[in-house]
Structure formats: C-alpha cells, structure tokens
C-alpha cells in the first residue's frame, strides 16, 4: 500500500493587512450567503503506478492521448462533473476518468480537468497508471478497467495539525457527523454537512464517491477512509482521498453550500395532453404505446443476448465442443507455423518443462517478443476442456499478479496456449530447492505473498467476473525477472455469478494438501476454498518446506499440524525457515504471516477471512488479528498431499495414471486436472 501523507494547511487563508477591513466584510458577507468561492485547481498530490511503463509514440501512448483528449472534450460540453473515456483494445487500451467535487462551479471544474490532464502527464510521464488529486477534482487513468471497480489504494492523506481543546468530544462529534453523511453519500455519491463541536467549534465535512460505484462499493470505500482517520489524522482538520472516494473535514467551511452537480429531477416521459384536442391526444397515446412496445422488445432482446453470453462463458467451464467461442475472444489466434518457427520446431533445447498433458517451450516471435508456449499432447483428448476453459476465461482477466495469456492456436489436432515469458520459473523451483531457497530473503518472500493475495482478491472481487481458481499451489505461482508473483493455470477455475457465494461439484479437481476440507470431502467450493489454499501456500513460503513433510530435527509431520502445535506452545519461530531466523528485525512480520496463514486454514468456512481482509492484514500491522482455531486435518495417511488429482464423483477412487507413476512429482497432474505446470527458465 502506498501512503502519501502530506502535512497540508487546510485552514482559511490569512488576510493581508494591505487590503484593509473591506476584505473581512466581504468574507463575512459571503459566509452568510453560502457562496464562498473555491480557489481554482489547488494541487494536493499524485501517485504514479508501478504496473508498467510505456514509451513515447507507442500504441498505448497514442491511446492515452486520445482518451485524455476525449475526456477534456466531454468536460467542455457536459455539465455532469463526472467524465470517462477509453481508447484502444486489449492490453494497449487506455481508460481514464475525472471527477469534480460536487460543490464547485462548472467553470472551475472544467479548468481543473484541463490543468490536471496537463500536469499528470508531466508528473508521471511514462507510467501506464496514475492518479492525481486536486481540491476541486481527481483524475485517474490506467491500462486496466477504471469504471465499476472499487480501488482503495493508494490512500492519500493531509492534515493541518491544529488540536481540539477537547479531543475526545471532538472525535465523537466528528464520527456522528461522518456516519450521517455516509448514508447520504451512498445514495447520492456526494454530500456535505456540519455539526456543532466542543467549545463552540463547528465541524464542516465533505464526502464523495465516484458515481460509477455501487452502493456497497461506495460504502466499503467510505469505511476505509473513515477507518484511516485514526491512523493518519489528528487535530481539527484532515483530508483523505483514494481513487474511488474522498473525505475532508475542517473547523472552517471550505465548500459551497449550493451543490453544483446535484442530480436533475426526473422528467416525465410523456407530455400532458392538450385540452379540447382529441386528435392530438389520440396521436400522443398511440406514439407512446408504440415507443413503449419497441423499448420493451429492445429490452427483451438485450436481456436474451446477455443471458446467451453468460451461458457461453459458463458453458466453457463445463462441457461443450464449439471452438467458435474461443475464436470470438479478444485474444490473437496464432497459426501453427508461426509458433513452430518461434520454438525451433518444438526442439528439446527450447523445452522449459513437462506436465501431465504436454510440454512447455520457450519461443521467440518474429517481433522479437519472448513467449512461453504450452502444447497439449496431440490427439490425446485429455485437457481439451481445460484448454477451452483457460482461453475463454483468461481473456477477460487483466492484472499484474496474473500470468498474461497472449493468444492460442487451434489447428487440427494441435492445441497451443501462448503466454508471456516469465523468466524465473515457478515458486516451487525456489522455495523447495535447498540451493535456490537461499535466494529468497524475507523481503522477497513477503513481496510474493502480497502479490498472490492481490491476484486472488482481483479474481474474487475486483474483476468483471468472480473466479474461483481451485488449484492455487506453489507450482502455479510464477516469478518474473523482478521476483513479482503471477498466478497461473486457470484450467480448473470456476466462474461464479456476482451474487453467487458457493458451488457444488461431483468432479473434484485440485491438489491434495492445498484443498479445503469442505471441497475435498463434499465437493463444496467458494472463495474461501482459495483462501484455504493461500493459507497453506503462506506457511510453505515461511517454512521453505512442503505441506506434507515438514521436518524439524528428526521429527517429520504435516505442515499445518506442526504450525498449529508450535503456535499453541508459543514457539512459532520453529516453523520459520532457518535461513530467515537470523533477520531478527523481520521476526515480528514473519510470525504475523504465520498467524494469517493459520487464520486462512481454519476448518470452518465462516471462520476464514476473505481475501480483502487478508490484504488489509498484510498491509496494516496495527490491525489486531483474531485468534485462530485448530486448522482442518482431513488427509488420509496413504495419500500424498502434494499430488494433483481429479475424480468423477466424491465417493469414487482417484484415477491414477500408473504408467507414469515413476515420473510423478509432488505437483504432477493426472487425468482431468490442469494441462501442465508452466515452468519457464
């Protein structure tokens, strides 16, 4: 999380003596008429993102120029105070929005929009993502979608530092004022108000959400900024802003009481009939009825098309043979000859790894771009459904902590997936290797944990779809050149409706040891199933050992049991990788991660936190953690917890591929599981 704390003076400007008493008189007059002018375009702060850069004159740069120009044009012609624009397609698409404060005059709003567009390009000249705050407006652009997504980070704050004479009473009055404003903002997206404080002090406050947010998203955002007051603010004035909402309170009125961008009143759809004109009345009624029928039919067609699209997206996660769905995605479809040449005809020196359904090769396209190519075994039929699932699902996902699928090839018996090339292989190649593990100090491990957490949060809550990964494990976490973590392999993923919380299946797929007990035993899965897998992964990263064979001295046991036992005994440090124990300054942070891991692997689903809470716990060390209960123990002693599997029903036996038994590793996938493990080098 990025905190840009600024000690700003939000109090009223002092009068210069040279102006004389007439300025004071003018100020008092404006105060009582409710028309204090807002000084135009007062810069507060900016944030330049870290999800990638662009170069001058490249496609994204041109798209961003176009989107910002459209944004400025919309602000010049519309009076809404909230504008958005997009340009381009796929990964070069630039998305931008700007929001003016609801109380500023229209000309000041337009001036702020123009100034913020100019300044932000200069302040963040090459970043694909940036946010800029002024007192009067906020500008944001990104290569990821910006509409309808709640974004709380980064949090910007500023305070004036003047203390209240009775701080306890002031805090109580402030909280009462903010709670009242919050209810209005959830409905209107903007509100101002005031309340009498201690010792004749008046508290003035303003709160705002971007209008694209739902009521729930707006409420969540306001809860975060209100919660941040206790951590970032003191005294009688403070301002806290995020990309999705903002809050400010002062002891002096800093806003106009006449709201400029209030929602317009509803307009009647049909004018009243004129008296004594039966012909005109009849015509109006006929026109209204026809227009109503046309609109009704249009709505029916629209709903039908939406349902058809949803059935298509969901159907690809189940069972069908129509490949046209993959060809209709935004991904590039490569011809087989191009990929053959790129991989030197799939030569052995280009091979990066071998999985249950095929191999992974490194390739270099004609453009010079390095790629990783996953090739299914030809004609086997195994992994066909997972292949379709991954193409149609990952096409709709874009996040820095998810591996990027560039395209696919579907020709004859050939099934290829083309990914971005991730040079540092998968996490298990480091964390479970005695030599490579020493390359991962705690700072890098904590960075990997945080990246996986943010990737899961995006899948569960922030993407256009709600995705349950179902096979999160160390071999499905890839590491780029900077050791940033990227979740891979969506062949087993499940798509949820936005309001759907739990699913059931008779085909259980995944990896023993990472699977939540309710899923392994009853086929019930939810976002909390991924949370359980994440908890196991956290404990593996901290300990440097696999979940099924934690060794401490001569004693060997499963990792969850060992972590819980040592936690109960007050010896949680016994779980920590010996390589990390020397860094005493990080010990508190490491033990906190063990604590979070134990919270994630609790047996009862309701006791596990969601990923939004996990991300908050990882980034806010002042947040108190709940006491974990005993984790789930459900594995039979005869089953290898690291083995991937799929079964046709909950009560059927695991279908094991005996012919490859001697080559099966702890992360080997057998029939009906994922296609392969992507292991670039």
XYZ file of C-alpha atoms in Angstrom:
681
model
C 0.000 0.000 0.000
C 1.242 3.457 -0.868
C 0.663 6.209 1.670
C 1.372 9.755 0.581
C 0.958 11.624 3.847
C 1.173 15.388 3.489
C 1.069 17.938 6.292
C -1.163 20.399 4.482
C -2.741 23.584 5.862
C -6.455 23.398 5.116
C -7.412 26.320 7.335
C -8.768 29.587 5.934
C -6.287 31.947 4.293
C -4.997 34.831 6.406
C -5.848 38.337 5.286
C -3.071 40.625 4.185
C -3.129 43.891 6.104
C -2.749 45.972 2.942
C -6.289 45.035 1.803
C -7.940 46.640 4.807
C -11.130 45.840 6.573
C -13.249 45.611 3.392
C -11.893 42.082 2.730
C -13.119 40.945 6.147
C -16.529 42.459 5.451
C -16.661 40.742 2.070
C -15.710 37.388 3.600
C -18.433 37.700 6.266
C -20.984 38.584 3.581
C -20.011 35.531 1.512
C -20.094 33.328 4.600
C -23.697 34.213 5.379
C -24.858 33.976 1.762
C -23.341 30.485 1.357
C -21.245 31.457 -1.662
C -17.603 31.183 -0.626
C -15.701 30.748 -3.913
C -13.394 27.760 -4.222
C -9.866 28.682 -5.347
C -9.388 27.017 -8.739
C -7.204 23.955 -9.164
C -5.243 23.624 -5.918
C -2.897 20.645 -6.354
C -2.873 18.114 -3.481
C -0.802 15.102 -4.565
C -0.250 12.462 -7.237
C 0.594 8.767 -7.483
C 2.446 7.192 -10.414
C 1.593 3.496 -10.712
C 4.015 0.570 -10.811
C 2.194 -1.809 -13.184
C 4.275 -0.935 -16.238
C 5.713 1.846 -18.375
C 5.186 2.910 -21.964
C 7.480 4.596 -24.437
C 6.910 7.712 -26.492
C 4.861 7.134 -29.662
C 3.949 3.556 -28.796
C 0.351 2.335 -29.145
C -0.604 2.848 -25.501
C 0.789 6.405 -25.511
C -1.345 7.294 -28.533
C -4.420 5.678 -26.980
C -3.846 7.586 -23.743
C -3.538 10.871 -25.662
C -6.824 10.106 -27.401
C -8.640 9.115 -24.185
C -7.483 12.241 -22.322
C -8.459 14.453 -25.274
C -11.936 12.882 -25.270
C -12.083 13.423 -21.506
C -11.281 17.114 -21.872
C -13.824 17.451 -24.686
C -16.541 15.794 -22.606
C -15.841 18.128 -19.691
C -16.123 21.124 -22.026
C -19.543 20.131 -23.348
C -21.238 18.338 -20.444
C -22.317 19.597 -17.026
C -22.261 16.293 -15.121
C -18.946 16.740 -13.253
C -18.041 13.068 -13.895
C -16.474 12.067 -17.195
C -14.798 8.929 -18.567
C -13.201 7.915 -21.840
C -11.359 4.918 -23.345
C -9.303 4.300 -26.471
C -7.695 1.189 -27.952
C -8.198 -2.540 -27.442
C -6.726 -5.406 -25.455
C -3.582 -4.658 -23.458
C -2.974 -1.291 -25.168
C -6.373 0.070 -24.120
C -6.196 3.316 -22.156
C -9.020 4.080 -19.697
C -9.458 7.427 -17.948
C -11.944 9.196 -15.710
C -12.186 12.513 -13.914
C -14.462 13.533 -11.048
C -15.102 17.107 -9.930
C -16.135 17.898 -6.385
C -19.902 18.174 -6.228
C -19.929 21.746 -4.902
C -17.573 23.525 -7.326
C -18.736 25.808 -10.105
C -18.813 24.440 -13.638
C -16.075 26.734 -14.951
C -13.750 25.767 -12.098
C -14.476 22.074 -12.757
C -13.544 22.452 -16.415
C -10.414 24.401 -15.544
C -9.376 21.726 -13.028
C -9.927 18.952 -15.587
C -7.776 20.712 -18.163
C -4.992 21.527 -15.691
C -4.933 18.021 -14.162
C -4.650 16.360 -17.601
C -1.675 18.542 -18.493
C 0.103 18.184 -15.146
C -0.374 14.439 -14.647
C 1.257 13.600 -17.977
C 4.240 15.702 -16.889
C 4.371 14.321 -13.336
C 4.000 10.674 -14.464
C 5.474 10.783 -17.991
C 5.783 7.053 -18.725
C 3.590 5.169 -16.253
C 0.607 3.273 -17.610
C -1.340 4.038 -14.427
C -1.584 7.287 -12.456
C -3.844 9.232 -10.071
C -3.827 12.959 -9.339
C -5.795 14.805 -6.669
C -6.737 18.471 -6.617
C -9.036 20.139 -4.108
C -11.588 20.532 -6.895
C -11.173 17.359 -8.954
C -9.498 13.972 -9.251
C -8.014 12.451 -12.452
C -7.154 8.801 -12.952
C -6.028 6.689 -15.900
C -4.889 3.071 -16.283
C -4.426 0.227 -18.751
C -6.857 -1.740 -16.544
C -10.621 -1.006 -16.387
C -11.386 2.012 -14.196
C -15.186 2.007 -14.214
C -17.270 -0.023 -11.732
C -14.147 -1.195 -9.867
C -13.542 -0.204 -6.257
C -9.924 0.956 -5.865
C -8.786 1.961 -2.367
C -5.045 2.108 -2.934
C -3.156 4.345 -2.891
C -4.518 6.321 0.083
C -3.515 9.995 0.202
C -3.885 11.994 3.392
C -3.151 15.503 4.666
C -3.779 17.213 7.988
C -3.473 20.703 9.428
C -2.301 19.578 12.880
C -4.306 22.061 14.983
C -5.515 20.235 18.093
C -9.044 20.431 19.510
C -9.378 21.603 23.107
C -11.451 18.515 23.953
C -10.195 15.864 21.548
C -12.398 13.024 22.863
C -15.598 15.017 22.468
C -14.423 16.303 19.088
C -13.828 12.741 17.861
C -17.322 11.696 18.991
C -18.989 14.652 17.264
C -16.921 14.066 14.115
C -17.871 10.389 13.954
C -21.570 11.233 14.360
C -21.317 13.765 11.519
C -19.481 11.336 9.213
C -21.894 8.473 9.915
C -24.801 10.713 8.951
C -23.078 11.911 5.793
C -22.135 8.390 4.764
C -25.806 7.352 4.435
C -26.422 10.289 2.100
C -23.306 9.677 0.029
C -24.189 6.010 -0.545
C -27.372 7.188 -2.289
C -26.222 10.494 -3.837
C -22.419 9.884 -4.172
C -21.787 13.366 -2.688
C -22.772 15.173 0.496
C -21.659 17.985 2.785
C -22.682 18.772 6.334
C -21.781 20.419 9.604
C -22.182 19.742 13.312
C -21.520 21.686 16.499
C -18.431 20.511 18.306
C -16.958 21.190 21.750
C -16.304 24.754 22.951
C -18.431 26.472 20.269
C -16.454 24.792 17.487
C -18.289 23.824 14.282
C -17.147 20.806 12.248
C -17.620 21.025 8.458
C -17.282 17.852 6.386
C -17.481 16.679 2.760
C -17.638 13.122 1.418
C -17.780 11.837 -2.169
C -17.671 8.589 -4.180
C -17.219 8.206 -7.927
C -20.770 7.824 -9.373
C -19.959 4.531 -11.137
C -19.647 2.655 -7.821
C -22.488 0.573 -6.463
C -23.943 1.420 -3.052
C -21.977 -1.441 -1.498
C -18.706 -0.393 -3.136
C -19.208 3.224 -2.073
C -19.951 2.128 1.491
C -16.829 -0.054 1.594
C -14.652 2.775 0.296
C -16.007 5.265 2.835
C -15.470 2.749 5.631
C -11.798 2.550 4.646
C -11.236 6.321 4.612
C -13.128 6.775 7.895
C -11.022 3.995 9.420
C -7.883 5.742 8.175
C -8.677 8.833 10.256
C -7.431 7.182 13.441
C -4.153 6.212 11.743
C -3.426 9.304 9.654
C -5.214 12.300 11.161
C -5.067 14.363 14.297
C -6.465 17.757 15.134
C -9.454 19.616 13.719
C -8.774 19.232 10.001
C -7.831 16.410 7.651
C -8.294 15.200 4.091
C -8.142 11.547 2.933
C -8.504 10.570 -0.718
C -8.400 7.316 -2.704
C -9.015 6.714 -6.430
C -12.666 5.861 -5.636
C -13.712 8.194 -2.800
C -12.600 11.125 -0.651
C -13.312 12.697 2.734
C -12.430 16.061 4.249
C -13.340 17.878 7.462
C -12.340 21.272 8.854
C -13.199 23.804 11.562
C -13.857 26.388 8.812
C -16.314 25.978 5.968
C -14.317 25.118 2.853
C -17.160 24.121 0.490
C -20.042 25.889 -1.247
C -23.376 25.094 0.358
C -25.076 25.282 -3.041
C -24.289 21.952 -4.707
C -23.455 22.478 -8.378
C -23.666 18.927 -9.695
C -26.866 17.802 -7.973
C -28.844 15.066 -9.743
C -31.549 16.530 -12.032
C -35.210 15.887 -11.141
C -36.948 13.087 -13.043
C -38.589 14.147 -16.298
C -41.935 12.775 -17.309
C -41.719 10.537 -20.378
C -44.938 11.867 -21.979
C -46.235 15.489 -22.078
C -49.740 16.230 -20.704
C -52.423 16.189 -23.383
C -53.753 19.498 -24.538
C -57.344 20.259 -23.674
C -60.049 20.283 -26.318
C -57.805 18.486 -28.851
C -58.902 14.832 -29.012
C -56.973 14.141 -32.223
C -53.639 15.242 -30.785
C -54.312 13.307 -27.575
C -55.002 10.134 -29.573
C -51.823 10.562 -31.626
C -49.738 11.082 -28.486
C -51.195 7.957 -26.865
C -50.522 5.863 -29.996
C -46.935 7.145 -30.242
C -46.273 6.476 -26.552
C -47.680 2.937 -26.826
C -45.598 2.164 -29.949
C -42.425 3.590 -28.409
C -43.118 1.627 -25.228
C -43.545 -1.625 -27.167
C -40.363 -1.010 -29.143
C -38.429 -0.295 -25.938
C -39.918 -3.393 -24.317
C -38.868 -5.586 -27.247
C -35.427 -3.989 -27.244
C -35.050 -4.745 -23.520
C -36.156 -8.353 -24.071
C -33.616 -8.793 -26.879
C -30.906 -7.197 -24.736
C -31.685 -9.474 -21.761
C -31.756 -12.518 -24.036
C -28.365 -11.624 -25.524
C -26.874 -11.062 -22.064
C -28.124 -14.457 -20.919
C -26.759 -16.075 -24.050
C -23.334 -14.504 -23.433
C -23.390 -15.653 -19.826
C -24.353 -19.195 -20.830
C -21.463 -19.136 -23.278
C -18.964 -18.019 -20.615
C -20.279 -20.515 -18.067
C -20.628 -23.324 -20.583
C -16.943 -23.166 -21.448
C -16.228 -24.056 -17.824
C -18.385 -27.180 -18.118
C -18.735 -29.247 -21.301
C -19.137 -28.353 -24.999
C -17.160 -28.774 -28.215
C -17.831 -25.491 -30.028
C -14.468 -23.823 -30.643
C -16.029 -20.664 -32.090
C -16.299 -19.298 -28.555
C -12.515 -19.255 -28.294
C -12.143 -17.621 -31.672
C -14.549 -14.866 -30.612
C -12.340 -13.803 -27.693
C -10.140 -10.720 -27.764
C -7.016 -12.893 -27.905
C -4.911 -13.275 -31.004
C -5.214 -16.650 -32.721
C -1.762 -17.702 -33.944
C -1.217 -20.035 -36.841
C 0.677 -23.201 -36.065
C 3.543 -22.485 -38.485
C 4.367 -19.220 -36.691
C 4.672 -20.994 -33.341
C 6.676 -23.847 -34.871
C 9.267 -21.389 -36.149
C 9.262 -19.460 -32.856
C 10.071 -22.627 -30.873
C 12.560 -24.014 -33.405
C 10.016 -26.704 -34.259
C 9.497 -27.544 -30.576
C 13.088 -28.626 -30.148
C 14.313 -30.104 -26.877
C 16.625 -27.157 -26.172
C 13.561 -24.912 -26.138
C 11.643 -27.112 -23.691
C 11.018 -25.476 -20.300
C 9.044 -28.222 -18.588
C 6.836 -31.296 -18.964
C 3.401 -31.768 -17.415
C 0.569 -34.265 -17.410
C -0.978 -33.064 -20.670
C 2.020 -31.788 -22.578
C 5.177 -29.696 -22.563
C 6.049 -26.007 -22.277
C 8.507 -24.392 -24.682
C 10.238 -21.055 -24.918
C 9.625 -19.223 -28.185
C 10.716 -16.008 -29.846
C 8.195 -14.446 -32.233
C 9.175 -12.596 -35.387
C 8.731 -9.329 -33.463
C 11.452 -10.425 -31.026
C 8.980 -10.976 -28.183
C 9.748 -13.912 -25.903
C 6.809 -16.207 -25.134
C 6.075 -19.450 -23.319
C 4.101 -21.984 -25.378
C 2.061 -24.701 -23.688
C 1.480 -27.605 -26.123
C -1.107 -30.275 -25.376
C -0.392 -33.870 -26.291
C -1.747 -34.282 -29.808
C -4.883 -36.395 -30.169
C -4.990 -37.391 -26.512
C -8.289 -35.655 -25.780
C -7.038 -35.040 -22.248
C -7.132 -31.427 -21.152
C -9.385 -30.373 -24.054
C -11.953 -28.862 -21.704
C -9.259 -27.188 -19.584
C -7.792 -25.690 -22.755
C -11.119 -24.134 -23.768
C -11.704 -23.026 -20.197
C -8.397 -21.199 -19.975
C -8.749 -19.410 -23.330
C -12.296 -18.143 -22.810
C -11.836 -17.260 -19.139
C -8.397 -15.646 -19.013
C -9.361 -13.459 -21.988
C -11.408 -11.382 -19.554
C -8.766 -11.065 -16.812
C -6.063 -8.397 -16.623
C -3.942 -7.940 -13.506
C -0.255 -7.542 -12.771
C -0.306 -10.614 -10.490
C -1.926 -12.946 -13.038
C 0.090 -14.561 -15.801
C -0.783 -12.922 -19.094
C -2.226 -15.118 -21.851
C -1.308 -13.597 -25.225
C -3.153 -15.947 -27.559
C -3.798 -19.515 -28.648
C -3.568 -21.873 -31.602
C -6.315 -24.356 -32.537
C -5.459 -26.194 -35.753
C -6.255 -29.810 -36.498
C -5.037 -31.826 -33.520
C -2.791 -29.031 -32.240
C -3.779 -27.149 -29.081
C -1.365 -24.363 -28.042
C -1.549 -21.638 -25.385
C 0.821 -18.677 -25.799
C 1.779 -16.847 -22.581
C 4.047 -14.004 -21.652
C 7.504 -15.374 -20.869
C 8.220 -15.368 -17.119
C 11.984 -15.915 -16.729
C 12.269 -17.059 -13.105
C 10.172 -20.224 -13.358
C 7.666 -21.141 -10.663
C 7.773 -20.585 -6.928
C 8.290 -24.275 -6.090
C 11.564 -24.229 -8.068
C 12.875 -21.772 -5.472
C 11.101 -22.388 -2.182
C 11.552 -26.179 -2.150
C 15.072 -26.217 -3.570
C 17.854 -26.166 -0.957
C 20.136 -24.053 -3.175
C 17.617 -21.650 -4.703
C 15.765 -21.092 -1.412
C 18.674 -19.018 -0.144
C 17.952 -16.514 -2.948
C 14.613 -15.712 -1.336
C 15.167 -13.450 1.653
C 12.178 -12.403 3.720
C 11.642 -9.179 1.784
C 11.198 -11.145 -1.449
C 9.021 -13.807 0.181
C 6.735 -11.172 1.694
C 6.520 -9.488 -1.710
C 5.493 -12.819 -3.269
C 2.828 -13.402 -0.587
C 1.404 -9.929 -1.137
C 1.318 -10.371 -4.919
C -0.566 -13.686 -4.696
C -3.019 -12.114 -2.235
C -3.727 -9.190 -4.565
C -4.136 -11.540 -7.527
C -6.709 -13.641 -5.639
C -8.535 -10.512 -4.455
C -8.849 -9.420 -8.084
C -10.237 -12.827 -9.087
C -12.723 -12.911 -6.205
C -13.961 -9.324 -6.088
C -12.374 -6.807 -8.458
C -12.578 -8.388 -11.914
C -15.621 -8.296 -14.180
C -16.157 -11.951 -13.249
C -15.930 -13.760 -9.932
C -13.391 -16.551 -10.364
C -12.545 -19.449 -8.044
C -9.091 -20.730 -9.049
C -9.372 -24.141 -7.322
C -5.722 -25.113 -7.867
C -3.593 -22.488 -6.133
C -0.225 -24.003 -5.219
C 3.479 -23.186 -5.364
C 3.936 -24.629 -8.865
C 1.127 -22.428 -10.186
C 2.777 -19.216 -8.962
C 5.292 -17.866 -11.487
C 8.044 -15.320 -10.764
C 9.080 -12.630 -13.227
C 12.502 -11.015 -13.564
C 11.874 -8.815 -10.500
C 10.512 -11.769 -8.484
C 6.955 -10.451 -8.734
C 4.454 -13.280 -8.326
C 1.911 -14.178 -11.032
C -0.868 -16.735 -10.577
C -1.030 -19.191 -13.484
C -3.018 -22.202 -14.782
C -6.754 -21.453 -14.888
C -7.709 -24.808 -16.372
C -9.635 -25.770 -13.213
C -11.135 -22.340 -12.495
C -14.853 -21.863 -11.882
C -16.930 -18.840 -12.837
C -19.446 -17.505 -10.306
C -22.373 -15.155 -10.654
C -21.725 -11.841 -8.844
C -24.284 -12.735 -6.139
C -23.322 -16.435 -6.004
C -21.345 -17.457 -2.919
C -20.976 -21.269 -3.115
C -20.941 -24.036 -5.698
C -21.018 -27.821 -5.657
C -19.424 -30.316 -7.989
C -19.172 -34.076 -8.326
C -15.889 -33.693 -10.231
C -13.289 -32.736 -7.657
C -10.052 -31.428 -9.113
C -7.064 -29.843 -7.449
C -4.055 -30.794 -5.355
C -4.089 -32.684 -2.060
C -2.713 -30.655 0.803
C -3.938 -27.352 -0.688
C -7.608 -28.360 -0.838
C -10.121 -27.077 1.703
C -11.835 -29.890 3.643
C -15.378 -28.996 2.520
C -14.213 -29.252 -1.096
C -12.133 -32.412 -0.773
C -14.867 -34.316 1.086
C -18.144 -32.858 -0.212
C -17.327 -31.025 -3.442
C -18.360 -27.644 -1.999
C -16.237 -24.732 -3.210
C -16.273 -20.959 -2.729
C -13.833 -18.059 -2.477
C -12.972 -19.450 0.961
C -11.622 -22.597 -0.765
C -8.959 -20.426 -2.423
C -8.343 -18.698 0.924
C -7.518 -22.110 2.422
C -5.048 -22.842 -0.394
C -3.497 -19.412 0.111
C -3.022 -20.128 3.827
C -1.175 -23.374 3.036
C 0.978 -21.520 0.500
C 1.868 -18.812 3.046
C 3.029 -21.424 5.560
C 5.128 -23.124 2.853
C 6.772 -19.826 1.896
C 7.564 -19.021 5.530
C 8.914 -22.507 6.331
C 10.524 -23.343 2.990
C 9.041 -26.855 3.246
C 6.196 -28.721 1.556
C 2.883 -29.037 3.366
C 3.067 -32.841 3.576
C 6.572 -33.255 5.012
C 7.584 -30.548 7.463
C 10.837 -31.571 9.144
C 12.091 -30.152 12.423
C 15.131 -32.113 13.549
C 14.286 -35.816 13.311
C 10.526 -35.240 13.530
C 8.509 -35.261 10.264
C 4.848 -34.219 10.190
C 2.407 -32.282 8.051
C 2.981 -28.532 7.985
C -0.452 -27.418 9.225
C -0.251 -29.684 12.291
C 3.275 -28.510 13.082
C 2.414 -24.819 12.677
C -0.609 -25.150 14.961
C 1.307 -27.137 17.591
C 4.180 -24.664 17.765
C 1.769 -21.728 17.735
C -0.077 -23.197 20.736
C 3.211 -23.723 22.542
C 4.377 -20.167 21.855
C 7.225 -21.485 19.667
C 6.026 -20.262 16.278
C 9.621 -19.436 15.338
C 10.244 -23.220 14.968
C 8.160 -23.079 11.768
C 10.365 -20.414 10.181
C 12.928 -21.372 7.535
C 16.355 -21.389 9.290
C 17.634 -19.123 6.501
C 15.296 -16.388 7.775
C 15.803 -16.736 11.513
C 18.886 -14.538 11.594
C 16.936 -11.453 10.455
C 15.568 -10.517 13.870
C 14.134 -7.244 12.592
C 11.710 -9.229 10.406
C 10.741 -11.821 13.023
C 7.575 -9.998 14.084
C 6.448 -9.703 10.460
C 7.165 -13.371 9.746
C 5.249 -14.589 12.817
C 2.345 -12.343 11.805
C 2.278 -14.112 8.429
C 2.170 -17.489 10.233
C -0.778 -16.106 12.213
C -2.535 -15.045 8.986
C -1.812 -18.431 7.410
C -3.422 -20.238 10.359
C -6.493 -17.980 10.090
C -6.834 -18.962 6.435
C -6.698 -22.749 7.024
C -9.340 -22.962 9.745
C -11.742 -25.865 9.333
C -14.994 -23.895 9.345
C -15.525 -21.780 6.247
C -17.103 -18.899 8.174
C -14.005 -18.541 10.373
C -11.670 -17.920 7.434
C -11.175 -14.305 6.324
C -11.912 -13.217 2.759
C -9.054 -12.012 0.568
C -9.943 -8.346 1.090
C -9.378 -8.844 4.822
C -6.175 -10.803 4.166
C -4.732 -7.988 2.014
C -5.626 -5.491 4.737
C -3.987 -7.669 7.414
C -0.801 -7.974 5.337
C -0.539 -4.232 4.803
C -1.717 -2.867 8.156
C 0.397 -4.102 11.053
C -1.601 -2.015 13.507
C -4.688 -4.126 12.767
C -5.363 -6.669 15.515
C -5.725 -10.276 14.305
C -8.290 -12.778 15.518
C -7.160 -15.839 17.464
C -7.047 -18.842 15.107
C -8.764 -22.099 15.943
C -7.399 -25.544 15.207
C -6.828 -25.989 11.440
C -8.500 -28.659 9.347
C -6.963 -32.150 9.326
C -8.578 -34.315 6.713
C -5.848 -36.082 4.698
C -5.557 -39.848 4.816
C -2.071 -41.038 5.653
C -1.863 -43.033 2.430
C -2.364 -40.013 0.166
C 0.405 -37.725 -0.967
C -0.816 -34.180 -0.107
C 1.175 -32.692 -2.952
C -0.459 -34.796 -5.694
C -2.899 -33.174 -8.116
C -5.959 -35.232 -8.904
C -9.433 -35.272 -10.350
C -12.245 -37.722 -9.610
C -15.574 -38.393 -11.298
C -17.529 -38.285 -8.040
C -16.956 -37.521 -4.406
C -17.131 -41.183 -3.408
C -15.133 -42.621 -6.332
C -11.492 -43.556 -6.163
C -8.778 -41.284 -7.506
C -7.995 -42.194 -11.099
C -4.224 -42.603 -11.119
C -2.087 -42.798 -14.218
C 0.018 -45.796 -13.282
C 2.061 -45.757 -16.462
C 3.708 -42.507 -15.370
C 3.870 -43.326 -11.675
C 7.640 -43.400 -11.555
C 7.815 -39.859 -13.041
C 5.091 -38.359 -10.892
C 6.337 -35.490 -8.724
C 4.538 -33.803 -5.860
C 2.823 -31.413 -8.261
C 2.118 -33.817 -11.125
C -1.393 -33.506 -12.606
C -3.235 -36.646 -13.702
C -6.357 -37.196 -15.825
C -8.903 -34.379 -15.944
C -6.713 -31.973 -13.990
C -4.781 -28.975 -15.276
C -2.992 -29.100 -18.619
C 0.553 -28.741 -17.335
C 2.718 -26.726 -14.983
C 4.249 -23.699 -16.699
C 7.929 -23.759 -15.743
C 9.895 -21.186 -17.749
C 13.588 -20.821 -17.062
